[in-house]
Amino acid sequence: WPRIDMTTIQTDLEQVVASQLPSGAFPSTVHFADRHVADENGFVTALVLNELSRFDEDALVRQAIERGLEFLVRCEVPGRDGHFCFYPIDAHPVWMTTRLRPDADDTALFAVLLARYGRRPQSFLAEVVNTVLSPFQMLYLSERSKPWYRCPVYFTWLDERLWPNDIDCCVNVNVLTLIHRSGTVAAGRPEIVAMIHRALDLAGESIERATILSPWYPHPIELYYAVHKAVHSGV
């Protein structure tokens, strides 16, 4: 990350830290057609922690990061090391009737942060890549495959009952960052890069087409943010 003058953003930084909830999560909002619902989830918390990591020499920021990491740990599936969900297992929202399964996106984001701040050893990242994610790679293309799909990129949901399932470009970029940080030579790394190039070429300047590339994200700008983080992580 580029160097930033802390004095110019101290107020904003303090506001972000002050927004942290007692659970350790950072707040988000779920928008329904007729109402808005306050939400606490690991995904948004991980995105905020990733931004705060640029300022982790500040004592208050580091305390907020540690509280946020505790929340992420709660999102791990009991008895399934390295499998992380959008919500903590014991805090699934009552308005969501279907319990979300562990997924590659949350797993990649959380694992990198937990290893970075010593909650898991560095070797944990390679374990996640080689043991948790590798069974959920696309092995073949079919007539229903999108023209930008490549084998062996990664599915979204880490559940054998949902194999195969969604291919999301943003998810795969976050997995690519994990692979890089793990130091492993995992299958799928060049294919993810090729998929992103092809997908963006096909999307062109169309927001509608770009939205299809990452179906689990609210806006295609999130793919830019994911690529930006990947590049600054050394990918």
Coordinates of N, CA and C in Angstrom, one line a residue:
W1 N 0.8 -1.2 0.0 CA 0.0 0.0 0.0 C 0.9 1.3 0.0
P2 N 0.4 2.3 -0.6 CA 1.2 3.6 -0.6 C 1.2 4.2 0.8
R3 N 2.2 5.0 1.1 CA 2.2 5.6 2.4 C 1.2 6.7 2.5
I4 N 0.5 6.8 3.7 CA -0.5 7.7 3.9 C -0.3 8.6 5.1
D5 N -0.5 9.9 5.1 CA -0.4 10.8 6.2 C -1.5 10.6 7.1
M6 N -1.3 10.0 8.3 CA -2.3 9.6 9.2 C -3.1 10.8 9.7
T7 N -2.4 12.0 9.8 CA -3.1 13.2 10.3 C -4.3 13.6 9.4
T8 N -4.2 13.3 8.2 CA -5.3 13.7 7.2 C -6.5 12.9 7.3
I9 N -6.4 11.7 7.9 CA -7.6 10.8 7.9 C -7.9 10.3 9.3
Q10 N -7.3 10.9 10.3 CA -7.5 10.4 11.7 C -8.9 10.4 12.1
T11 N -9.7 11.4 11.7 CA -11.1 11.5 12.1 C -11.9 10.4 11.5
D12 N -11.7 10.2 10.2 CA -12.4 9.1 9.5 C -12.0 7.8 10.1
L13 N -10.8 7.6 10.4 CA -10.3 6.3 10.9 C -11.0 6.1 12.3
E14 N -11.0 7.1 13.1 CA -11.7 6.9 14.4 C -13.2 6.6 14.3
Q15 N -13.8 7.2 13.3 CA -15.2 6.9 13.0 C -15.4 5.4 12.6
V16 N -14.5 4.9 11.8 CA -14.6 3.5 11.4 C -14.5 2.6 12.6
V17 N -13.4 2.9 13.4 CA -13.2 2.0 14.6 C -14.3 2.1 15.5
A18 N -14.9 3.3 15.7 CA -16.0 3.5 16.6 C -17.3 2.8 16.2
S19 N -17.4 2.5 14.9 CA -18.6 1.8 14.4 C -18.6 0.3 14.7
Q20 N -17.4 -0.2 15.1 CA -17.3 -1.6 15.4 C -18.3 -2.0 16.5
L21 N -19.0 -3.1 16.3 CA -20.1 -3.6 17.2 C -19.5 -4.4 18.3
P22 N -20.3 -4.6 19.4 CA -19.8 -5.4 20.5 C -19.3 -6.8 20.2
S23 N -19.9 -7.4 19.1 CA -19.5 -8.7 18.7 C -18.1 -8.7 18.0
G24 N -17.6 -7.6 17.7 CA -16.3 -7.5 16.9 C -16.5 -7.3 15.4
A25 N -17.8 -7.5 15.0 CA -18.1 -7.3 13.6 C -18.2 -5.8 13.3
F26 N -18.1 -5.5 12.0 CA -18.4 -4.1 11.5 C -19.8 -4.2 10.8
P27 N -20.6 -3.1 11.0 CA -22.0 -3.2 10.6 C -22.2 -3.1 9.1
S28 N -23.2 -3.8 8.6 CA -23.7 -3.6 7.2 C -25.2 -3.6 7.2
T29 N -25.8 -3.4 6.1 CA -27.2 -3.4 5.9 C -27.7 -4.2 4.8
V30 N -28.7 -5.0 5.1 CA -29.4 -5.9 4.1 C -30.6 -5.1 3.6
H31 N -30.7 -4.9 2.3 CA -31.8 -4.2 1.7 C -32.8 -5.1 1.1
F32 N -34.0 -5.1 1.7 CA -35.2 -5.8 1.1 C -36.0 -4.8 0.3
A33 N -37.0 -5.4 -0.4 CA -37.9 -4.5 -1.2 C -38.7 -3.5 -0.3
D34 N -39.0 -3.9 0.9 CA -39.9 -3.1 1.8 C -39.2 -2.7 3.1
R35 N -37.9 -3.0 3.3 CA -37.3 -2.7 4.6 C -35.8 -2.9 4.5
H36 N -35.1 -2.3 5.5 CA -33.7 -2.5 5.6 C -33.4 -3.2 7.0
V37 N -32.4 -4.1 7.0 CA -32.1 -4.8 8.2 C -30.6 -4.7 8.5
A38 N -30.3 -4.3 9.8 CA -28.9 -4.3 10.2 C -28.4 -5.7 10.2
D39 N -27.1 -5.8 9.8 CA -26.5 -7.1 9.7 C -25.1 -7.1 10.3
E40 N -24.7 -8.3 10.8 CA -23.3 -8.5 11.2 C -22.8 -9.8 10.6
N41 N -21.8 -9.7 9.7 CA -21.3 -10.8 9.0 C -19.8 -10.8 8.9
G42 N -19.2 -11.9 8.7 CA -17.8 -12.0 8.6 C -17.2 -11.4 7.3
F43 N -17.9 -11.5 6.2 CA -17.4 -11.0 5.0 C -17.1 -9.5 5.0
V44 N -18.1 -8.7 5.4 CA -17.9 -7.2 5.5 C -16.9 -6.9 6.5
T45 N -16.9 -7.6 7.6 CA -15.9 -7.4 8.7 C -14.5 -7.6 8.1
A46 N -14.3 -8.7 7.3 CA -13.0 -9.0 6.7 C -12.6 -7.9 5.8
L47 N -13.5 -7.3 5.0 CA -13.1 -6.3 4.1 C -12.7 -5.0 4.8
V48 N -13.4 -4.7 5.9 CA -13.0 -3.6 6.7 C -11.6 -3.8 7.4
L49 N -11.4 -5.0 7.9 CA -10.1 -5.3 8.5 C -9.0 -5.2 7.5
N50 N -9.3 -5.6 6.3 CA -8.2 -5.5 5.3 C -7.8 -4.1 5.1
E51 N -8.8 -3.2 5.1 CA -8.5 -1.8 4.9 C -7.8 -1.2 6.2
L52 N -8.2 -1.6 7.3 CA -7.6 -1.2 8.6 C -6.2 -1.7 8.7
S53 N -5.9 -2.8 8.1 CA -4.5 -3.3 8.2 C -3.4 -2.4 7.7
R54 N -3.8 -1.4 6.9 CA -2.9 -0.4 6.4 C -2.4 0.5 7.5
F55 N -3.2 0.5 8.6 CA -2.9 1.5 9.7 C -2.7 0.7 11.1
D56 N -2.2 -0.5 11.0 CA -2.2 -1.4 12.2 C -1.1 -1.0 13.2
E57 N -0.3 0.0 12.9 CA 0.6 0.5 13.9 C 0.0 1.4 14.9
D58 N -1.2 1.8 14.6 CA -2.0 2.6 15.6 C -2.6 1.7 16.6
A59 N -2.5 2.0 17.9 CA -3.0 1.1 18.9 C -4.5 0.8 18.9
L60 N -5.3 1.9 18.7 CA -6.7 1.7 18.6 C -7.1 0.8 17.4
V61 N -6.5 1.0 16.3 CA -6.8 0.2 15.1 C -6.4 -1.2 15.4
R62 N -5.2 -1.4 16.0 CA -4.8 -2.8 16.2 C -5.8 -3.5 17.2
Q63 N -6.3 -2.8 18.2 CA -7.3 -3.4 19.1 C -8.6 -3.8 18.3
A64 N -9.0 -2.9 17.4 CA -10.2 -3.2 16.6 C -9.9 -4.4 15.7
I65 N -8.7 -4.5 15.1 CA -8.4 -5.7 14.3 C -8.5 -6.9 15.1
E66 N -8.0 -6.9 16.3 CA -8.0 -8.1 17.1 C -9.4 -8.5 17.5
R67 N -10.3 -7.6 17.8 CA -11.7 -7.9 18.0 C -12.4 -8.4 16.8
G68 N -12.0 -7.9 15.6 CA -12.6 -8.4 14.4 C -12.2 -9.8 14.1
L69 N -10.9 -10.1 14.4 CA -10.4 -11.4 14.1 C -11.1 -12.5 15.0
E70 N -11.5 -12.1 16.2 CA -12.3 -13.0 17.0 C -13.6 -13.3 16.4
F71 N -14.2 -12.3 15.8 CA -15.5 -12.6 15.1 C -15.3 -13.5 13.9
L72 N -14.2 -13.3 13.1 CA -13.9 -14.2 12.0 C -13.7 -15.7 12.5
V73 N -13.1 -15.9 13.6 CA -12.8 -17.2 14.1 C -14.2 -17.9 14.4
R74 N -15.1 -17.2 14.8 CA -16.5 -17.7 15.1 C -17.2 -18.2 13.9
C75 N -16.7 -17.8 12.7 CA -17.4 -18.2 11.4 C -16.8 -19.5 10.9
E76 N -15.9 -20.1 11.6 CA -15.3 -21.4 11.1 C -16.3 -22.5 11.5
V77 N -16.5 -23.5 10.6 CA -17.4 -24.6 10.9 C -16.8 -25.5 11.9
P78 N -17.5 -25.8 13.0 CA -16.9 -26.7 14.0 C -16.6 -28.1 13.4
G79 N -15.4 -28.6 13.7 CA -15.0 -29.9 13.2 C -14.5 -29.9 11.7
R80 N -14.5 -28.7 11.1 CA -14.0 -28.6 9.7 C -13.0 -27.5 9.6
D81 N -11.8 -27.8 10.0 CA -10.8 -26.7 10.0 C -10.6 -26.1 8.6
G82 N -10.6 -24.7 8.7 CA -10.4 -24.0 7.4 C -11.6 -23.8 6.6
H83 N -12.8 -24.2 7.0 CA -14.0 -24.0 6.3 C -14.7 -22.8 7.0
F84 N -14.9 -21.7 6.3 CA -15.5 -20.5 6.9 C -16.8 -20.1 6.2
C85 N -17.7 -19.6 7.0 CA -19.0 -19.2 6.5 C -19.2 -17.6 6.6
F86 N -20.2 -17.2 5.9 CA -20.5 -15.7 5.9 C -20.9 -15.2 7.3
Y87 N -21.6 -16.1 8.1 CA -22.0 -15.8 9.4 C -21.4 -16.7 10.4
P88 N -21.2 -16.3 11.7 CA -20.8 -17.2 12.7 C -21.8 -18.3 12.8
I89 N -21.4 -19.5 13.2 CA -22.3 -20.7 13.3 C -23.4 -20.4 14.3
D90 N -23.1 -19.7 15.4 CA -24.0 -19.5 16.4 C -24.8 -18.2 16.3
A91 N -24.7 -17.5 15.2 CA -25.3 -16.2 15.0 C -25.9 -16.0 13.6
H92 N -26.5 -17.0 13.1 CA -27.1 -16.9 11.8 C -28.4 -16.0 12.0
P93 N -28.6 -15.1 11.1 CA -29.8 -14.2 11.2 C -31.1 -14.9 11.1
V94 N -32.0 -14.5 11.9 CA -33.4 -15.1 11.9 C -34.1 -14.9 10.6
W95 N -33.8 -13.8 9.9 CA -34.6 -13.5 8.7 C -34.2 -14.4 7.5
M96 N -33.0 -15.0 7.6 CA -32.5 -15.9 6.6 C -32.9 -17.3 6.9
T97 N -33.9 -17.9 6.2 CA -34.4 -19.2 6.5 C -33.4 -20.3 6.1
T98 N -32.6 -20.1 5.1 CA -31.7 -21.1 4.7 C -30.3 -20.8 5.2
R99 N -29.7 -21.7 5.9 CA -28.4 -21.5 6.5 C -27.3 -21.6 5.4
L100 N -26.5 -20.6 5.4 CA -25.5 -20.6 4.4 C -24.4 -21.6 4.6
R101 N -23.9 -22.2 3.6 CA -22.8 -23.2 3.7 C -21.4 -22.5 3.7
P102 N -20.4 -23.2 4.1 CA -19.0 -22.5 3.9 C -18.8 -22.3 2.5
D103 N -18.0 -21.2 2.2 CA -17.7 -20.8 0.8 C -16.3 -20.4 0.6
A104 N -15.8 -20.5 -0.6 CA -14.4 -20.2 -1.0 C -14.1 -18.8 -0.7
D105 N -15.0 -17.8 -0.9 CA -14.7 -16.4 -0.7 C -14.4 -16.1 0.7
D106 N -15.3 -16.4 1.6 CA -15.0 -16.1 3.0 C -13.8 -16.9 3.5
T107 N -13.7 -18.1 3.1 CA -12.5 -18.9 3.5 C -11.2 -18.3 3.1
A108 N -11.1 -17.8 1.9 CA -9.9 -17.2 1.4 C -9.6 -15.9 2.1
L109 N -10.6 -15.0 2.2 CA -10.4 -13.7 2.9 C -10.0 -13.9 4.4
F110 N -10.7 -14.8 5.1 CA -10.5 -14.9 6.5 C -9.2 -15.6 6.8
A111 N -8.8 -16.6 6.0 CA -7.6 -17.3 6.2 C -6.4 -16.4 6.1
V112 N -6.3 -15.5 5.1 CA -5.2 -14.6 4.9 C -5.1 -13.7 6.1
L113 N -6.2 -13.2 6.6 CA -6.1 -12.3 7.8 C -5.7 -13.0 9.0
L114 N -6.2 -14.2 9.3 CA -5.9 -14.9 10.5 C -4.4 -15.3 10.5
A115 N -3.9 -15.6 9.4 CA -2.4 -16.0 9.3 C -1.6 -14.7 9.4
R116 N -2.0 -13.6 8.8 CA -1.3 -12.4 8.9 C -1.1 -11.9 10.3
Y117 N -2.1 -12.1 11.1 CA -2.1 -11.6 12.5 C -1.8 -12.7 13.6
G118 N -1.3 -13.8 13.1 CA -0.8 -14.8 14.1 C -1.9 -15.7 14.7
R119 N -3.1 -15.6 14.2 CA -4.2 -16.4 14.8 C -4.1 -17.9 14.2
R120 N -3.4 -18.0 13.1 CA -3.1 -19.3 12.5 C -1.7 -19.2 11.9
P121 N -1.0 -20.4 11.9 CA 0.3 -20.4 11.3 C 0.3 -20.2 9.8
Q122 N 1.4 -19.7 9.3 CA 1.5 -19.5 7.8 C 1.2 -20.8 7.1
S123 N 1.5 -21.9 7.6 CA 1.3 -23.2 7.0 C -0.2 -23.5 6.8
F124 N -1.1 -22.8 7.6 CA -2.5 -22.9 7.5 C -3.0 -22.5 6.1
L125 N -2.4 -21.5 5.5 CA -2.8 -21.1 4.2 C -2.6 -22.2 3.1
A126 N -1.5 -22.9 3.1 CA -1.3 -24.0 2.2 C -2.3 -25.1 2.4
E127 N -2.6 -25.3 3.7 CA -3.6 -26.4 4.1 C -4.9 -26.0 3.5
V128 N -5.3 -24.8 3.6 CA -6.6 -24.4 3.1 C -6.6 -24.5 1.5
V129 N -5.6 -24.1 0.9 CA -5.5 -24.2 -0.6 C -5.6 -25.7 -1.0
N130 N -4.7 -26.5 -0.4 CA -4.6 -27.9 -0.9 C -5.6 -28.9 -0.4
T131 N -6.2 -28.6 0.8 CA -7.2 -29.5 1.4 C -8.6 -29.0 1.3
V132 N -8.8 -27.8 1.6 CA -10.2 -27.3 1.7 C -10.7 -26.9 0.3
L133 N -9.9 -26.1 -0.5 CA -10.4 -25.6 -1.7 C -10.2 -26.5 -2.9
S134 N -9.2 -27.3 -2.9 CA -8.8 -28.1 -4.1 C -9.9 -29.1 -4.6
P135 N -10.7 -29.6 -3.6 CA -11.8 -30.5 -4.1 C -12.9 -29.8 -4.8
F136 N -12.9 -28.5 -4.8 CA -14.0 -27.7 -5.4 C -13.5 -26.8 -6.6
Q137 N -12.8 -27.5 -7.4 CA -12.3 -26.9 -8.7 C -13.1 -27.4 -9.9
M138 N -13.3 -26.6 -10.8 CA -14.0 -27.0 -12.1 C -13.1 -27.9 -12.9
L139 N -13.6 -29.1 -13.2 CA -12.8 -30.1 -13.9 C -13.1 -30.2 -15.3
Y140 N -14.3 -29.7 -15.7 CA -14.7 -29.8 -17.1 C -15.7 -28.7 -17.5
L141 N -15.7 -28.4 -18.8 CA -16.7 -27.4 -19.3 C -17.9 -28.1 -19.9
S142 N -19.1 -27.5 -19.8 CA -20.2 -28.1 -20.4 C -21.0 -27.1 -21.3
E143 N -22.1 -27.5 -21.9 CA -22.8 -26.5 -22.7 C -23.4 -25.4 -21.9
R144 N -23.5 -25.6 -20.5 CA -24.0 -24.5 -19.7 C -22.9 -23.6 -19.1
S145 N -21.7 -23.9 -19.4 CA -20.6 -23.0 -19.0 C -20.6 -21.7 -19.6
K146 N -20.2 -20.6 -18.9 CA -20.1 -19.3 -19.5 C -18.8 -19.3 -20.3
P147 N -18.8 -18.4 -21.4 CA -17.7 -18.4 -22.3 C -16.4 -18.0 -21.6
W148 N -16.4 -17.4 -20.4 CA -15.1 -17.0 -19.8 C -14.6 -18.1 -18.8
Y149 N -15.4 -19.1 -18.5 CA -15.0 -20.1 -17.6 C -13.7 -20.8 -18.1
R150 N -12.9 -21.2 -17.1 CA -11.6 -21.9 -17.4 C -11.5 -23.1 -16.4
C151 N -10.9 -24.2 -16.8 CA -10.6 -25.2 -15.8 C -9.1 -25.1 -15.4
P152 N -8.8 -25.3 -14.1 CA -9.6 -25.6 -13.0 C -9.8 -24.5 -12.0
V153 N -10.7 -23.5 -12.4 CA -11.0 -22.4 -11.4 C -11.9 -22.9 -10.3
Y154 N -12.2 -22.1 -9.4 CA -12.8 -22.6 -8.1 C -14.3 -22.3 -8.0
F155 N -15.1 -23.2 -7.5 CA -16.5 -23.0 -7.2 C -16.6 -22.2 -6.0
T156 N -17.8 -21.7 -5.8 CA -18.1 -20.8 -4.6 C -18.4 -21.6 -3.4
W157 N -19.3 -22.5 -3.4 CA -19.7 -23.2 -2.2 C -18.9 -24.5 -1.9
L158 N -18.5 -24.6 -0.7 CA -17.7 -25.7 -0.3 C -18.5 -26.8 0.3
D159 N -19.3 -27.4 -0.5 CA -20.3 -28.5 -0.1 C -20.4 -29.5 -1.2
E160 N -20.1 -30.7 -0.8 CA -20.1 -31.8 -1.8 C -21.4 -32.0 -2.5
R161 N -22.5 -31.6 -1.7 CA -23.9 -31.8 -2.3 C -24.2 -30.7 -3.3
L162 N -23.3 -29.7 -3.4 CA -23.5 -28.7 -4.4 C -22.4 -28.6 -5.4
W163 N -21.9 -29.8 -5.8 CA -20.8 -29.8 -6.8 C -21.4 -30.3 -8.1
P164 N -21.2 -29.6 -9.2 CA -20.6 -28.3 -9.3 C -21.6 -27.2 -8.9
N165 N -21.0 -25.9 -8.7 CA -21.9 -24.8 -8.4 C -21.4 -23.5 -9.0
D166 N -21.7 -22.4 -8.4 CA -21.4 -21.1 -9.1 C -19.9 -20.8 -9.2
I167 N -19.6 -20.2 -10.4 CA -18.3 -19.7 -10.6 C -18.4 -18.2 -10.6
D168 N -17.7 -17.5 -9.6 CA -17.7 -16.1 -9.4 C -16.3 -15.5 -9.6
C169 N -16.2 -14.5 -10.5 CA -14.9 -14.0 -10.8 C -14.2 -13.3 -9.6
C170 N -15.0 -12.6 -8.8 CA -14.5 -11.9 -7.6 C -14.0 -12.9 -6.6
V171 N -14.8 -14.0 -6.4 CA -14.4 -15.1 -5.5 C -13.0 -15.6 -5.9
N172 N -12.9 -15.9 -7.2 CA -11.6 -16.5 -7.7 C -10.4 -15.6 -7.6
V173 N -10.7 -14.2 -7.7 CA -9.6 -13.3 -7.4 C -9.1 -13.4 -6.0
N174 N -10.0 -13.5 -5.0 CA -9.7 -13.6 -3.6 C -9.0 -14.9 -3.4
V175 N -9.4 -16.0 -4.0 CA -8.7 -17.3 -3.9 C -7.3 -17.1 -4.5
L176 N -7.1 -16.4 -5.6 CA -5.8 -16.2 -6.2 C -4.9 -15.5 -5.2
T177 N -5.4 -14.5 -4.4 CA -4.6 -13.8 -3.4 C -4.2 -14.8 -2.3
L178 N -5.1 -15.7 -1.9 CA -4.8 -16.7 -0.9 C -3.7 -17.6 -1.4
I179 N -3.8 -18.1 -2.7 CA -2.8 -19.0 -3.2 C -1.4 -18.3 -3.2
H180 N -1.4 -17.1 -3.6 CA -0.1 -16.3 -3.7 C 0.5 -16.2 -2.3
R181 N -0.4 -15.9 -1.3 CA 0.1 -15.7 0.1 C 0.5 -17.0 0.7
S182 N 0.0 -18.1 0.2 CA 0.3 -19.4 0.8 C 1.7 -19.9 0.3
G183 N 2.1 -19.4 -0.8 CA 3.4 -19.8 -1.4 C 3.3 -21.2 -2.1
T184 N 2.1 -21.7 -2.3 CA 2.0 -23.0 -3.0 C 1.9 -22.8 -4.5
V185 N 2.2 -23.8 -5.2 CA 2.0 -23.9 -6.7 C 0.7 -24.6 -7.0
A186 N -0.4 -24.0 -6.7 CA -1.7 -24.6 -6.8 C -2.2 -24.6 -8.3
A187 N -2.9 -25.6 -8.6 CA -3.5 -25.7 -10.0 C -4.6 -24.6 -10.0
G188 N -4.7 -23.9 -11.1 CA -5.7 -22.9 -11.3 C -5.3 -21.5 -11.3
R189 N -4.1 -21.3 -10.9 CA -3.6 -19.9 -10.8 C -3.6 -19.2 -12.1
P190 N -2.9 -19.7 -13.1 CA -2.9 -19.0 -14.4 C -4.3 -19.0 -15.1
E191 N -5.1 -20.0 -14.8 CA -6.4 -20.1 -15.4 C -7.4 -19.0 -14.8
I192 N -7.2 -18.7 -13.5 CA -8.0 -17.6 -12.9 C -7.6 -16.3 -13.6
V193 N -6.4 -16.0 -13.8 CA -6.0 -14.8 -14.5 C -6.5 -14.7 -15.9
A194 N -6.5 -15.8 -16.6 CA -7.0 -15.9 -18.0 C -8.5 -15.7 -18.0
M195 N -9.2 -16.3 -17.0 CA -10.6 -16.1 -16.9 C -11.0 -14.6 -16.7
I196 N -10.3 -13.9 -15.8 CA -10.6 -12.5 -15.5 C -10.4 -11.7 -16.8
H197 N -9.3 -11.9 -17.5 CA -9.1 -11.2 -18.7 C -10.2 -11.4 -19.7
R198 N -10.5 -12.7 -19.9 CA -11.6 -13.0 -20.9 C -12.9 -12.4 -20.5
A199 N -13.2 -12.5 -19.2 CA -14.5 -12.0 -18.7 C -14.7 -10.5 -18.9
L200 N -13.6 -9.8 -18.6 CA -13.7 -8.3 -18.7 C -13.7 -7.9 -20.2
D201 N -13.0 -8.7 -21.1 CA -13.1 -8.4 -22.5 C -14.6 -8.6 -23.0
L202 N -15.2 -9.6 -22.5 CA -16.6 -9.9 -23.0 C -17.6 -8.9 -22.4
A203 N -17.3 -8.4 -21.1 CA -18.2 -7.5 -20.5 C -18.1 -6.1 -21.2
G204 N -16.9 -5.8 -21.6 CA -16.8 -4.5 -22.3 C -17.2 -3.3 -21.3
E205 N -18.0 -2.4 -21.8 CA -18.4 -1.3 -21.0 C -19.8 -1.5 -20.4
S206 N -20.3 -2.7 -20.5 CA -21.7 -2.9 -20.1 C -21.8 -3.3 -18.6
I207 N -22.5 -2.5 -17.8 CA -22.6 -2.8 -16.4 C -23.4 -4.1 -16.2
E208 N -24.4 -4.3 -17.1 CA -25.3 -5.5 -17.0 C -24.4 -6.8 -17.2
R209 N -23.6 -6.8 -18.2 CA -22.7 -7.9 -18.4 C -21.7 -8.1 -17.3
A210 N -21.1 -7.0 -16.8 CA -20.2 -7.0 -15.8 C -20.8 -7.6 -14.5
T211 N -22.0 -7.3 -14.2 CA -22.7 -7.8 -13.0 C -22.7 -9.3 -13.0
I212 N -22.9 -9.9 -14.2 CA -23.0 -11.4 -14.3 C -21.6 -12.1 -13.9
L213 N -20.5 -11.4 -14.0 CA -19.2 -12.0 -13.7 C -19.1 -12.4 -12.3
S214 N -19.7 -11.6 -11.4 CA -19.6 -11.9 -9.9 C -21.0 -11.9 -9.3
P215 N -21.8 -13.0 -9.5 CA -23.2 -13.0 -9.1 C -23.5 -12.9 -7.7
W216 N -22.5 -13.1 -6.8 CA -22.7 -13.0 -5.4 C -22.2 -11.7 -4.8
Y217 N -21.9 -10.7 -5.7 CA -21.5 -9.4 -5.2 C -22.6 -8.3 -5.7
P218 N -22.7 -7.3 -4.9 CA -23.8 -6.3 -5.1 C -23.5 -5.4 -6.3
H219 N -22.3 -5.2 -6.7 CA -21.9 -4.3 -7.8 C -20.6 -4.8 -8.4
P220 N -20.5 -4.6 -9.7 CA -19.2 -5.1 -10.4 C -18.0 -4.3 -10.0
I221 N -18.1 -3.1 -9.4 CA -17.0 -2.4 -8.9 C -16.2 -3.3 -7.9
E222 N -16.9 -4.2 -7.2 CA -16.2 -5.1 -6.2 C -15.1 -5.9 -6.9
L223 N -15.3 -6.2 -8.2 CA -14.2 -7.0 -8.8 C -13.0 -6.1 -9.0
Y224 N -13.1 -4.9 -9.3 CA -12.0 -4.0 -9.3 C -11.3 -3.9 -7.9
Y225 N -12.1 -3.8 -6.9 CA -11.5 -3.7 -5.5 C -10.7 -5.0 -5.2
A226 N -11.3 -6.2 -5.6 CA -10.6 -7.4 -5.3 C -9.3 -7.5 -6.1
V227 N -9.3 -7.1 -7.4 CA -8.1 -7.1 -8.2 C -7.1 -6.2 -7.6
H228 N -7.5 -5.0 -7.1 CA -6.6 -4.0 -6.5 C -5.9 -4.6 -5.3
K229 N -6.7 -5.3 -4.4 CA -6.1 -5.9 -3.3 C -5.1 -7.0 -3.7
A230 N -5.5 -7.8 -4.7 CA -4.6 -8.9 -5.1 C -3.2 -8.3 -5.6
V231 N -3.3 -7.3 -6.4 CA -2.1 -6.7 -6.9 C -1.2 -6.2 -5.8
H232 N -1.8 -5.5 -4.8 CA -1.0 -4.9 -3.7 C -0.6 -6.0 -2.7
S233 N -1.1 -7.2 -2.9 CA -0.6 -8.4 -2.1 C 0.5 -9.1 -2.8
G234 N 0.8 -8.6 -4.0 CA 1.9 -9.2 -4.8 C 1.6 -10.1 -5.9
V235 N 0.3 -10.3 -6.2 CA -0.1 -11.2 -7.3 C 0.3 -10.5 -8.6

